[in-house]
Every structure is written in structure tokens, then in C-alpha cells.
């Protein structure tokens, strides 16, 4: 099955700086890559996703890039704010009938005011 | 507007007990999933279902079973709870195909 690795496991940035979280995947057939944000005590929520037919997608201060050749994708958060502090998970889909998602181990982002 | 509901937020059970974790979604999604979340290990798939009465093993199915008698409900069963099953359990649902998941709020289970 798919194997997703995520780095770093923890990340601290000053408010206003950028944050980058990187993931690699093993299955070249994977074609859907969502990112989830989980605030303390809350459920993971989808914040952005990208499909394999595009290389980059932006939504306000967040962006995701995908390099299919290298099998890696990244989350970029610009102008970070304290409310960006959370655990972020990347995921990649497999190719079973349910298109299961395989998750990275998470990155705890702390934005220092 | 809660769309995936897990019946219990916190649960404490004794070793050897049979435990039922319930999940209900109101979005008419075909796919439903059970994950456990442990520090440093991320989200690991226990079981999933892509149709009523259908179930498939995920990465860590040992010690668990599931039931999906109705499209909206997916139950996780711990046949005989053990301390190493103490964890946060997350239910999720999705439309068929490559769509993101909607997660429930999670059930923090402690087995003593």
C-alpha cells in the first residue's frame, strides 16, 4: 500500500514568517493529495487539496505544490498567524475502490506571536 | 452543522470488555472509515467500508471488527478491549472517488 512520510514533526515560526511542510509518497499511481488541519481537541479539517493533473494550488495564505516525478508535495503557509498553530496532516490516496487516504504522521506547527 | 457524529467523546472501559464505538453521517456518503490516532504515529486505518454490509481491513485491523447495516452508520467493535487499544478513534466519511474526508470529533477511549 501507499506510504506517506511527513517532515518536520514539529515546526516553530515567528508570526508573519512562512511555514513549509513536506511530504513524500511511494505509490506513483496516487492522484489525490489533501491536507488537514487539526486544532487542539478538534477534528481534522480539510484545508486544501491537489490532484495530480496540476502542479500548484493556492487559497489565500496557503498553497500546495506537487512534484509527481519526485513524488513529493508541500504545504506552504505565508504570513503566519497564531491561529495557524495546529497539527497538519498530509495524505495521499491509494487506488482501491474506496480511494483510501494514507496519512503522514503530522506536523505540529507553533506560531510565536 | 455537525455532519459526522461519534456517539461518545470520552469513554473508559475495563480490560476484556466488549466496546462499541458508533459513527453516523448525514451526507449520504458511500465510504466510511475508522482510524486511530496516536502521538507520533499519525492516523492509522483500522477498517473501511464502501457500501452497506461491505467491510475491508485497513492497516491495523487486529482486535477490531466493524458493522455497517445502514449506509449512514458505521460501528467499530473492540471484541475484548486491551490496554494497548487506549487511543483516540476517529471516524470519517467521503463520497466515492477522490474526495476529501469529513471527520467526526473523535472518541478518546481509555482501557484500564
Coordinates of C-alpha atoms in Angstrom, one line a residue:
Chain A
X1 CA 0.0 0.0 0.0
X2 CA 0.9 3.7 0.0
X3 CA 3.5 5.0 2.4
X4 CA 3.5 8.7 3.2
X5 CA 6.3 10.4 5.1
X6 CA 6.0 13.9 6.5
X7 CA 8.6 16.4 7.8
X8 CA 9.2 18.1 10.0
X9 CA 7.4 16.6 13.0
X10 CA 7.5 20.0 14.8
X11 CA 7.9 23.5 13.4
X12 CA 8.1 26.8 15.2
X13 CA 7.9 30.1 13.3
X14 CA 7.6 33.7 14.2
X15 CA 4.3 35.4 13.4
X16 CA 4.4 36.8 9.9
X17 CA 7.0 34.3 8.7
X18 CA 6.3 31.5 6.2
X19 CA 6.0 27.8 7.1
X20 CA 6.6 24.8 4.8
X21 CA 5.7 21.2 5.5
X22 CA 6.9 18.5 3.1
X23 CA 5.5 15.0 2.3
X24 CA 6.7 12.2 0.1
X25 CA 4.7 9.3 -1.1
X26 CA 5.5 5.9 -2.5
X27 CA 2.8 4.9 -4.9
X28 CA 3.2 6.6 -8.3
X29 CA -0.5 5.9 -9.1
X30 CA -1.7 8.1 -6.2
X31 CA -3.6 11.1 -7.7
X32 CA -5.2 13.0 -4.8
X33 CA -3.3 14.8 -2.1
X34 CA -5.3 16.6 0.7
X35 CA -4.0 18.5 3.7
X36 CA -5.8 18.5 7.0
X37 CA -5.5 20.9 10.0
X38 CA -6.3 19.6 13.4
X39 CA -6.6 22.2 16.2
X40 CA -6.2 21.0 19.8
X41 CA -9.1 18.9 20.8
X42 CA -10.9 19.2 17.5
X43 CA -11.4 17.1 14.4
X44 CA -9.1 17.2 11.4
X45 CA -10.5 19.5 8.8
X46 CA -9.6 19.7 5.1
X47 CA -7.8 22.9 4.3
X48 CA -6.6 22.4 0.8
X49 CA -6.1 19.6 -1.7
X50 CA -4.5 19.0 -5.1
X51 CA -4.9 16.5 -7.8
X52 CA -2.2 15.0 -9.9
X53 CA -3.1 16.9 -13.0
X54 CA -2.0 20.2 -11.5
X55 CA 1.3 21.3 -10.0
X56 CA 0.2 24.1 -7.7
X57 CA -2.9 25.3 -6.0
X58 CA -3.4 28.4 -3.8
X59 CA -6.1 29.6 -1.4
X60 CA -5.4 32.9 0.2
X61 CA -2.4 32.3 2.5
X62 CA -2.0 28.6 1.9
X63 CA -0.7 26.8 -1.2
X64 CA 0.2 23.3 -2.1
X65 CA 2.7 22.2 -4.7
X66 CA 3.1 18.8 -6.2
X67 CA 6.0 17.2 -7.9
X68 CA 4.8 13.9 -9.4
X69 CA 8.2 13.0 -10.8
X70 CA 9.9 13.2 -7.4
X71 CA 6.7 12.0 -5.6
X72 CA 6.6 14.8 -3.1
X73 CA 4.2 17.6 -2.2
X74 CA 4.4 20.5 0.1
X75 CA 2.2 22.9 2.1
X76 CA 3.1 26.5 2.2
X77 CA 1.6 28.9 4.7
X78 CA 2.6 32.6 4.3
X79 CA 2.2 35.5 6.8
X80 CA 1.6 33.0 9.6
X81 CA -0.8 34.0 12.4
X82 CA -1.2 32.5 15.9
X83 CA -4.4 30.8 14.8
X84 CA -2.4 28.8 12.3
X85 CA -1.0 26.9 15.3
X86 CA -2.2 23.3 14.9
X87 CA -1.2 19.8 13.8
X88 CA -1.1 19.5 10.0
X89 CA -1.5 16.1 8.2
X90 CA -0.8 15.4 4.6
X91 CA -2.4 12.4 2.8
X92 CA -2.2 10.5 -0.4
X93 CA -4.9 8.4 -2.0
X94 CA -4.4 4.8 -3.0
X95 CA -6.2 3.2 -5.9
X96 CA -8.6 0.8 -4.1
X97 CA -12.3 1.1 -4.7
X98 CA -12.7 3.4 -1.8
X99 CA -9.7 5.6 -2.7
X100 CA -8.4 5.3 0.9
X101 CA -6.2 8.1 2.2
X102 CA -2.9 7.3 3.8
X103 CA -1.8 9.9 6.2
X104 CA 1.6 11.3 7.2
X105 CA 2.5 11.4 10.9
X106 CA 1.7 15.0 11.3
X107 CA 3.5 18.3 11.9
X108 CA 2.9 20.4 15.0
X109 CA 3.1 24.0 13.9
X110 CA 3.6 26.7 16.5
X111 CA 3.3 30.3 15.5
X112 CA 5.0 32.5 18.1
X113 CA 3.4 35.9 18.5
Chain B
X1 CA -23.8 21.8 11.3
X2 CA -22.2 18.6 12.5
X3 CA -22.1 16.0 9.7
X4 CA -20.2 13.1 11.1
X5 CA -21.2 12.3 14.7
X6 CA -19.4 10.0 17.0
X7 CA -21.6 8.8 19.9
X8 CA -19.1 9.4 22.7
X9 CA -16.4 11.9 23.2
X10 CA -14.7 10.1 26.1
X11 CA -15.0 6.5 27.1
X12 CA -13.4 4.5 29.9
X13 CA -13.7 0.7 29.7
X14 CA -12.2 -2.2 31.5
X15 CA -9.8 -4.8 30.0
X16 CA -11.8 -7.6 28.4
X17 CA -15.0 -5.6 27.9
X18 CA -16.7 -5.5 24.5
X19 CA -16.7 -1.9 23.3
X20 CA -18.9 -0.4 20.6
X21 CA -18.0 2.9 19.0
X22 CA -20.7 4.4 16.9
X23 CA -20.4 6.8 13.9
X24 CA -23.3 8.4 12.0
X25 CA -23.1 10.6 8.9
X26 CA -25.9 12.6 7.3
X27 CA -24.2 13.4 4.0
X28 CA -25.3 10.2 2.2
X29 CA -21.6 9.2 1.7
X30 CA -20.8 5.8 0.4
X31 CA -17.4 5.4 2.1
X32 CA -16.8 5.3 5.8
X33 CA -13.6 4.8 7.7
X34 CA -12.3 4.2 11.2
X35 CA -8.8 5.5 12.2
X36 CA -6.9 5.5 15.4
X37 CA -4.7 8.4 16.2
X38 CA -1.7 8.0 18.4
X39 CA 1.1 10.6 19.1
X40 CA 3.9 10.2 16.6
X41 CA 2.1 7.6 14.6
X42 CA -0.4 9.9 12.8
X43 CA -3.7 8.4 11.6
X44 CA -3.8 4.7 11.0
X45 CA -6.6 3.0 9.1
X46 CA -8.4 0.2 11.0
X47 CA -11.3 -0.7 8.8
X48 CA -13.3 0.9 6.0
X49 CA -16.5 0.3 4.1
X50 CA -17.6 1.4 0.7
X51 CA -21.1 0.1 0.8
X52 CA -23.7 -1.2 3.2
X53 CA -22.7 -4.6 4.6
X54 CA -19.3 -4.3 3.0
X55 CA -16.1 -4.0 5.0
X56 CA -12.4 -4.1 4.3
X57 CA -9.4 -4.4 6.6
X58 CA -7.1 -1.5 6.9
X59 CA -3.5 -1.5 8.2
X60 CA -4.3 -2.4 11.8
X61 CA -7.5 -4.5 12.0
X62 CA -6.3 -6.9 14.7
X63 CA -8.5 -6.8 17.7
X64 CA -11.3 -4.9 15.9
X65 CA -14.3 -5.6 13.9
X66 CA -16.9 -3.4 12.2
X67 CA -20.5 -3.4 11.2
X68 CA -22.3 -1.4 8.6
X69 CA -26.0 -2.3 8.5
X70 CA -27.2 1.0 7.2
X71 CA -25.5 3.5 4.9
X72 CA -25.3 6.2 7.4
X73 CA -23.9 4.2 10.3
X74 CA -20.5 2.5 10.8
X75 CA -19.7 0.9 14.1
X76 CA -16.3 -0.1 15.4
X77 CA -16.2 -3.0 17.8
X78 CA -13.5 -4.0 20.2
X79 CA -14.3 -7.6 20.9
X80 CA -12.2 -7.8 24.1
X81 CA -10.7 -4.4 25.0
X82 CA -7.0 -4.3 25.9
X83 CA -4.9 -1.5 27.3
X84 CA -3.0 -1.1 24.0
X85 CA -6.2 -0.1 22.4
X86 CA -6.3 3.1 24.5
X87 CA -6.3 5.8 21.8
X88 CA -8.2 8.4 20.0
X89 CA -10.6 6.9 17.5
X90 CA -11.7 9.0 14.5
X91 CA -14.5 8.1 12.1
X92 CA -14.6 9.7 8.6
X93 CA -16.8 9.6 5.6
X94 CA -16.4 10.5 1.9
X95 CA -18.1 10.4 -1.4
X96 CA -16.9 7.6 -3.7
X97 CA -13.9 8.7 -5.7
X98 CA -11.1 11.1 -4.8
X99 CA -12.8 13.3 -2.3
X100 CA -11.5 14.6 1.0
X101 CA -12.8 13.1 4.2
X102 CA -15.1 14.6 6.7
X103 CA -14.1 13.6 10.2
X104 CA -16.0 13.1 13.4
X105 CA -14.9 14.8 16.6
X106 CA -13.3 11.6 17.8
X107 CA -13.7 9.3 20.8
X108 CA -10.9 9.1 23.3
X109 CA -11.0 5.6 24.7
X110 CA -9.2 4.6 27.8
X111 CA -8.9 0.9 28.6
X112 CA -8.0 0.3 32.3

